[in-house]
Coordinates of C-alpha atoms and ligand atoms in Angstrom, one line a residue:
M1 CA 113.6 101.1 109.4
N2 CA 110.9 102.3 111.8
E3 CA 109.2 99.3 113.3
N4 CA 105.7 100.7 112.8
S5 CA 106.1 101.0 109.1
S6 CA 107.1 97.3 108.5
P7 CA 104.3 95.4 106.8
V8 CA 102.0 92.9 108.6
L9 CA 102.7 89.6 106.8
S10 CA 100.5 86.5 106.8
L11 CA 101.6 83.2 105.5
V12 CA 98.7 81.1 104.3
I13 CA 99.3 77.3 104.4
P14 CA 96.6 75.0 103.0
C15 CA 96.8 71.5 104.6
Y16 CA 95.2 68.3 103.6
N17 CA 96.2 65.2 105.6
E18 CA 99.5 66.7 106.5
E19 CA 100.0 65.3 110.0
E20 CA 103.4 63.9 109.1
V21 CA 104.9 67.2 108.0
L22 CA 102.9 69.7 109.9
P23 CA 104.8 69.8 113.2
E24 CA 108.0 70.4 111.3
S25 CA 106.4 72.9 109.0
I26 CA 105.1 74.9 112.0
N27 CA 108.6 74.9 113.5
Q28 CA 110.3 76.1 110.4
L29 CA 107.7 78.7 109.5
T30 CA 107.8 80.1 113.0
L31 CA 111.6 80.3 112.9
V32 CA 111.6 82.2 109.6
T33 CA 108.8 84.5 110.7
N34 CA 110.5 85.3 114.0
K35 CA 113.7 86.0 112.3
L36 CA 112.1 88.5 110.0
I37 CA 110.2 90.2 112.9
K38 CA 113.5 90.5 114.8
K39 CA 115.2 92.1 111.8
G40 CA 112.3 94.6 111.6
K41 CA 111.4 93.5 108.1
I42 CA 107.8 92.6 109.1
S43 CA 105.5 93.7 111.8
P44 CA 105.3 91.7 115.1
K45 CA 101.6 91.4 114.3
S46 CA 102.5 89.0 111.5
K47 CA 100.7 85.6 111.5
L48 CA 100.8 82.1 110.1
L49 CA 97.3 81.0 109.0
F50 CA 96.9 77.2 108.6
V51 CA 93.8 76.2 106.6
N52 CA 92.6 72.7 107.3
D53 CA 91.0 71.5 104.0
G54 CA 88.8 68.8 105.5
S55 CA 91.7 66.5 106.5
R56 CA 90.8 63.0 107.7
D57 CA 93.8 62.7 110.0
R58 CA 95.1 64.7 113.0
T59 CA 95.9 67.8 111.0
W60 CA 93.3 70.0 112.7
E61 CA 94.2 68.8 116.2
I62 CA 97.8 69.7 115.5
I63 CA 96.8 73.2 114.2
E64 CA 94.6 73.8 117.3
E65 CA 97.3 72.8 119.7
A66 CA 99.9 75.0 118.0
A67 CA 97.4 77.9 118.0
Q68 CA 97.2 77.7 121.8
Q69 CA 100.9 77.5 122.4
N70 CA 102.3 79.6 119.6
P71 CA 101.1 83.2 119.3
L72 CA 102.0 83.4 115.6
V73 CA 99.7 80.5 114.7
R74 CA 96.1 80.8 113.6
G75 CA 93.9 78.0 112.2
L76 CA 90.9 78.0 109.9
K77 CA 88.9 74.9 109.5
L78 CA 86.8 74.3 106.4
S79 CA 83.7 72.2 106.7
R80 CA 85.0 69.6 104.1
N81 CA 87.7 69.0 101.5
V82 CA 87.3 71.6 98.8
G83 CA 90.7 71.2 97.0
H84 CA 93.9 73.1 97.1
Q85 CA 92.8 76.1 95.1
N86 CA 89.6 76.8 97.1
A87 CA 91.3 76.1 100.4
L88 CA 94.0 78.6 99.5
L89 CA 91.4 81.2 98.6
A90 CA 89.7 80.7 101.9
G91 CA 93.0 81.4 103.7
L92 CA 93.8 84.4 101.5
N93 CA 90.4 86.0 102.1
E94 CA 90.7 85.5 105.8
A95 CA 94.2 86.8 106.1
R96 CA 93.7 89.9 104.0
N97 CA 91.5 91.3 106.7
Y98 CA 94.4 91.8 109.0
S99 CA 97.5 91.8 106.7
D100 CA 99.3 94.2 104.4
C101 CA 100.6 91.3 102.3
V102 CA 100.1 87.6 102.2
I103 CA 102.4 84.8 101.0
S104 CA 100.8 81.4 100.1
V105 CA 103.0 78.4 100.6
D106 CA 102.5 74.6 100.7
A107 CA 102.6 72.7 104.0
D108 CA 105.2 70.1 102.7
L109 CA 108.3 72.4 102.9
Q110 CA 109.1 71.8 99.2
D111 CA 109.3 75.6 98.6
D112 CA 112.5 77.3 99.9
L113 CA 111.4 79.4 102.9
S114 CA 114.6 81.4 102.9
I115 CA 113.4 83.5 99.9
I116 CA 110.5 84.9 102.0
E117 CA 112.9 87.7 102.9
E118 CA 113.3 88.5 99.2
F119 CA 109.5 88.5 98.8
I120 CA 109.3 91.2 101.4
D121 CA 112.2 93.2 99.9
K122 CA 110.3 93.2 96.6
Y123 CA 107.1 94.2 98.3
D124 CA 108.9 97.1 99.9
E125 CA 110.2 98.1 96.5
G126 CA 106.6 98.5 95.4
F127 CA 105.7 95.2 93.8
D128 CA 102.2 94.1 94.4
I129 CA 102.7 90.5 93.2
V130 CA 105.9 88.5 93.7
Y131 CA 106.0 85.0 92.0
G132 CA 108.3 82.3 93.4
V133 CA 109.7 80.5 90.4
R134 CA 111.5 77.1 90.5
R135 CA 115.0 77.3 89.1
S136 CA 115.2 73.6 88.4
R137 CA 113.2 70.5 88.9
T138 CA 116.0 68.1 89.8
T139 CA 114.3 66.9 93.0
D140 CA 111.1 66.0 91.2
T141 CA 110.7 62.6 89.6
F142 CA 111.2 62.4 85.9
F143 CA 107.5 61.7 85.5
K144 CA 106.4 64.8 87.5
R145 CA 109.0 66.9 85.8
S146 CA 108.0 66.1 82.3
T147 CA 104.2 66.2 82.9
A148 CA 104.6 69.6 84.6
Q149 CA 106.6 71.0 81.7
G150 CA 104.1 69.6 79.3
F151 CA 101.5 71.4 81.3
Y152 CA 103.1 74.8 81.0
R153 CA 103.7 74.3 77.3
L154 CA 100.1 73.3 76.7
M155 CA 98.9 76.3 78.6
N156 CA 101.0 78.6 76.5
V157 CA 99.8 77.0 73.2
M158 CA 96.2 77.4 74.4
G159 CA 96.8 81.1 75.1
V160 CA 96.6 81.0 78.9
N161 CA 99.0 83.4 80.5
V162 CA 100.8 81.6 83.4
V163 CA 104.3 82.2 84.8
Y164 CA 106.6 79.3 83.8
N165 CA 107.6 77.0 86.6
H166 CA 105.6 79.0 89.2
A167 CA 103.2 77.1 91.4
D168 CA 101.3 78.8 94.2
Y169 CA 104.2 80.1 96.1
R170 CA 103.7 83.9 95.8
L171 CA 103.3 87.2 97.6
M172 CA 100.3 89.3 97.1
S173 CA 99.5 92.8 98.5
K174 CA 96.3 93.6 100.3
R175 CA 94.9 95.4 97.3
T176 CA 95.7 92.5 94.9
L177 CA 93.8 90.2 97.2
E178 CA 90.8 92.6 97.3
H179 CA 90.7 92.6 93.5
L180 CA 91.2 88.8 93.3
N181 CA 88.0 88.5 95.3
E182 CA 86.2 90.4 92.5
Y183 CA 86.7 87.4 90.2
K184 CA 83.5 85.5 91.0
E185 CA 84.2 82.3 89.0
V186 CA 83.7 79.0 90.7
N187 CA 86.3 77.1 88.6
L188 CA 89.2 78.5 90.4
F189 CA 92.7 78.5 88.8
L190 CA 94.7 81.1 90.8
R191 CA 97.8 80.8 88.6
G192 CA 95.8 82.0 85.7
L193 CA 93.9 84.7 87.6
V194 CA 96.6 86.5 89.4
P195 CA 98.4 87.7 86.2
L196 CA 95.1 89.0 85.0
I197 CA 94.9 91.5 87.9
G198 CA 97.8 93.3 86.2
F199 CA 99.5 95.0 89.1
K200 CA 103.3 95.4 89.0
S201 CA 104.9 92.0 89.5
T202 CA 108.3 90.3 89.6
N203 CA 109.9 86.9 90.0
V204 CA 112.1 85.5 92.8
Y205 CA 114.0 82.2 91.9
Y206 CA 114.6 79.2 94.2
D207 CA 115.4 75.5 94.2
R208 CA 112.6 73.2 95.0
H209 CA 113.2 70.6 97.7
E210 CA 111.8 67.2 98.0
R211 CA 108.7 66.7 100.1
F212 CA 109.8 66.7 103.7
A213 CA 107.4 63.9 104.7
G214 CA 104.1 62.4 103.6
E215 CA 103.2 61.9 99.9
S216 CA 101.9 64.2 97.2
K217 CA 98.2 65.0 97.4
Y218 CA 98.3 65.5 93.6
P219 CA 98.2 62.0 92.0
L220 CA 98.1 61.8 88.2
K221 CA 94.4 61.8 88.0
K222 CA 94.1 65.1 90.0
M223 CA 96.9 66.6 88.0
L224 CA 95.3 65.9 84.7
A225 CA 92.0 67.2 86.0
F226 CA 93.8 70.4 87.2
A227 CA 95.4 71.0 83.8
F228 CA 92.2 70.4 81.9
D229 CA 90.3 72.8 84.3
G230 CA 93.0 75.4 83.8
I231 CA 92.7 75.3 80.1
T232 CA 88.9 75.2 79.8
S233 CA 88.5 77.9 82.4
F234 CA 90.6 80.3 80.6
S235 CA 90.7 79.6 76.9
V236 CA 88.3 79.0 74.1
T237 CA 91.1 77.7 71.9
P238 CA 89.8 74.0 72.1
I239 CA 86.5 75.1 70.6
R240 CA 88.2 77.0 67.8
L241 CA 90.5 74.0 67.1
I242 CA 87.4 71.9 66.7
T243 CA 86.0 74.4 64.2
S244 CA 89.2 74.4 62.2
V245 CA 89.2 70.6 62.1
G246 CA 85.6 70.8 60.9
F247 CA 86.7 73.0 58.0
V248 CA 89.6 70.7 57.1
L249 CA 87.3 67.7 57.1
F250 CA 84.8 69.5 54.9
A251 CA 87.5 70.2 52.3
F252 CA 88.7 66.6 52.6
S253 CA 85.2 65.2 52.0
V254 CA 84.8 67.3 48.8
L255 CA 88.0 65.6 47.5
I256 CA 86.6 62.2 48.5
G257 CA 83.4 63.1 46.7
L258 CA 85.2 63.9 43.5
Y259 CA 87.2 60.7 43.9
T260 CA 84.0 58.7 44.3
I261 CA 82.4 60.2 41.2
F262 CA 85.6 59.5 39.3
S263 CA 85.7 55.9 40.4
K264 CA 82.0 55.4 39.6
I265 CA 82.7 56.6 36.0
M266 CA 85.6 54.3 35.7
G267 CA 83.5 51.4 37.1
N268 CA 85.5 50.6 40.2
T269 CA 82.7 51.1 42.8
T270 CA 83.4 48.0 44.8
T271 CA 86.6 49.4 46.1
G272 CA 84.6 52.3 47.7
W273 CA 83.5 50.3 50.7
S274 CA 86.6 50.6 52.8
S275 CA 86.8 54.4 52.4
L276 CA 83.2 54.7 53.2
M277 CA 83.5 52.8 56.4
L278 CA 86.5 54.7 57.3
S279 CA 84.8 58.1 56.8
I280 CA 81.8 57.1 58.9
W281 CA 83.9 56.1 61.8
F282 CA 86.3 59.0 61.5
I283 CA 83.6 61.6 61.3
G284 CA 81.6 59.9 64.0
G285 CA 84.6 60.0 66.3
I286 CA 85.3 63.7 65.6
Q287 CA 81.7 64.5 66.3
L288 CA 81.8 62.8 69.6
V289 CA 84.9 64.6 70.6
A290 CA 83.4 67.9 69.6
L291 CA 80.2 67.2 71.5
G292 CA 82.1 66.2 74.6
L293 CA 84.1 69.4 74.5
I294 CA 81.1 71.5 74.1
G295 CA 79.6 69.6 77.0
E296 CA 82.6 70.5 79.1
Y297 CA 82.0 74.2 78.6
I298 CA 78.3 73.9 79.2
G299 CA 79.1 72.1 82.4
K300 CA 81.3 75.0 83.4
I301 CA 78.6 77.5 82.6
Y302 CA 76.2 75.4 84.7
K303 CA 78.5 75.7 87.7
E304 CA 79.1 79.4 87.2
V305 CA 75.4 80.1 86.9
K306 CA 74.7 78.4 90.2
A307 CA 77.4 80.5 91.9
R308 CA 77.7 78.2 94.9
P309 CA 80.0 79.2 97.7
K310 CA 83.5 77.9 97.1
Y311 CA 84.1 77.0 100.7
I312 CA 82.5 77.2 104.1
V313 CA 84.5 78.2 107.2
E314 CA 83.6 76.0 110.2
K315 CA 85.9 77.2 112.9
L316 CA 88.7 79.7 113.6
T317 CA 91.2 79.3 116.4
Y318 CA 90.7 83.0 117.3
H319 CA 87.8 85.4 117.7
S320 CA 86.8 87.2 114.6
E321 CA 85.7 90.1 116.8
E322 CA 89.3 91.2 117.2
L323 CA 89.4 91.8 113.5
P324 CA 87.8 95.3 113.3
K325 CA 90.1 96.4 116.1
L326 CA 93.2 95.0 114.3
Q327 CA 92.1 96.6 111.1
K328 CA 91.8 100.0 112.7
E329 CA 95.3 99.6 114.1
L330 CA 96.5 98.8 110.6
M331 CA 94.8 101.8 109.1
S332 CA 96.5 104.1 111.6
V333 CA 99.9 102.4 110.9
R334 CA 99.9 102.8 107.1
Ligands
LIG401 N1 96.2 70.4 99.5 C1 94.9 70.9 100.0 N2 93.8 70.2 99.5 C2 93.8 69.2 98.7 C3 95.1 68.8 98.2 C4 96.2 69.4 98.6 O1 94.9 71.8 100.8 O2 92.8 68.7 98.3 C5 97.4 71.1 100.0 C6 98.5 70.2 100.5 O3 98.3 69.9 101.9 C7 99.8 71.0 100.3 C8 99.4 71.7 99.0 O4 98.0 71.7 98.9 O5 100.0 71.9 101.3 C9 100.1 71.1 97.8 O6 99.9 69.7 97.7 P1 101.0 68.7 97.3 O7 102.3 69.1 98.0 O8 100.5 67.3 97.6 O9 101.1 68.9 95.7 P2 102.5 68.7 94.9 O10 103.5 69.5 95.5 O11 102.8 67.3 94.8 O12 102.1 69.3 93.5
LIG402 MG1 104.2 69.5 97.3

């Protein structure tokens, strides 16, 4: 293959308090990238872009040091912690300025880097989106495995289209990223958004490793919040469910009414007390749930209406002025 025609690839790696794994991640990612450059699969202009998501440890120092010594490495520092999804988007938006395709990957080396070559092959075949899909979850704890599987099932029931067992390890072409940026929503759930873009996509399968070092930045609380966000950002099924429950309750209360009149005629009214108490509590509870749920959507609307910036870039380890030049070079290559 002619070297000029090989695509410029960027790997985007969001990092939050990853000082324990980062040096090893940088090593391994550099090895993989250099191998692909040597093979002529990707352009020598390919880069690794590390996004520091407001880490409180030495993560940014490690990135800055690496950027000075390693020509592949670039760093982007966000002004504060904005969460995995927003940090990833920040990296994707930066990298798309100078790349033909971008792969997002976690800093913890859980995703098998050897399939990056397959990602590129699929891109060369004309796929705009390539999803990395976990073949099995044997390395995850039982708890993580079952909660994650429950999550995918729930998403499906709620009518949200997500790729089963795919996290955020994926390749996207430049034009996919450009369109991704047209989705202006603030409640970001990339796994739900990317399939909506609709370009030609395919899956690549891999086995997930254990975290190389450090601990998961997604404790149960964050995971539940993430799942809940995913559902309420994409689906109105919960609201419809509540409406159906309302109808069922209405039918039920008609029956209760008939029963009450019947008991009154028969003269057994004292027994009505328990059913009355029960109904009051039951309906009260349902109403609260419904109100809470509606509140959740109103909260989302409130956030969207404000349209606040999703992240703020504080620093780059390179000059953004070199971007227009790089872009021109890219245009002449493709
Ligand atoms: N991450 C981030 N911001 C956060 C939380 C996590 O950028 O607020 C990054 C983290 O550094 C890692 C990736 O997101 O590269 C996935 O996090 P983690 O591996 O802890 O999640 P898990 O694999 O346990 O689901
Ligand atoms: Mg992980």
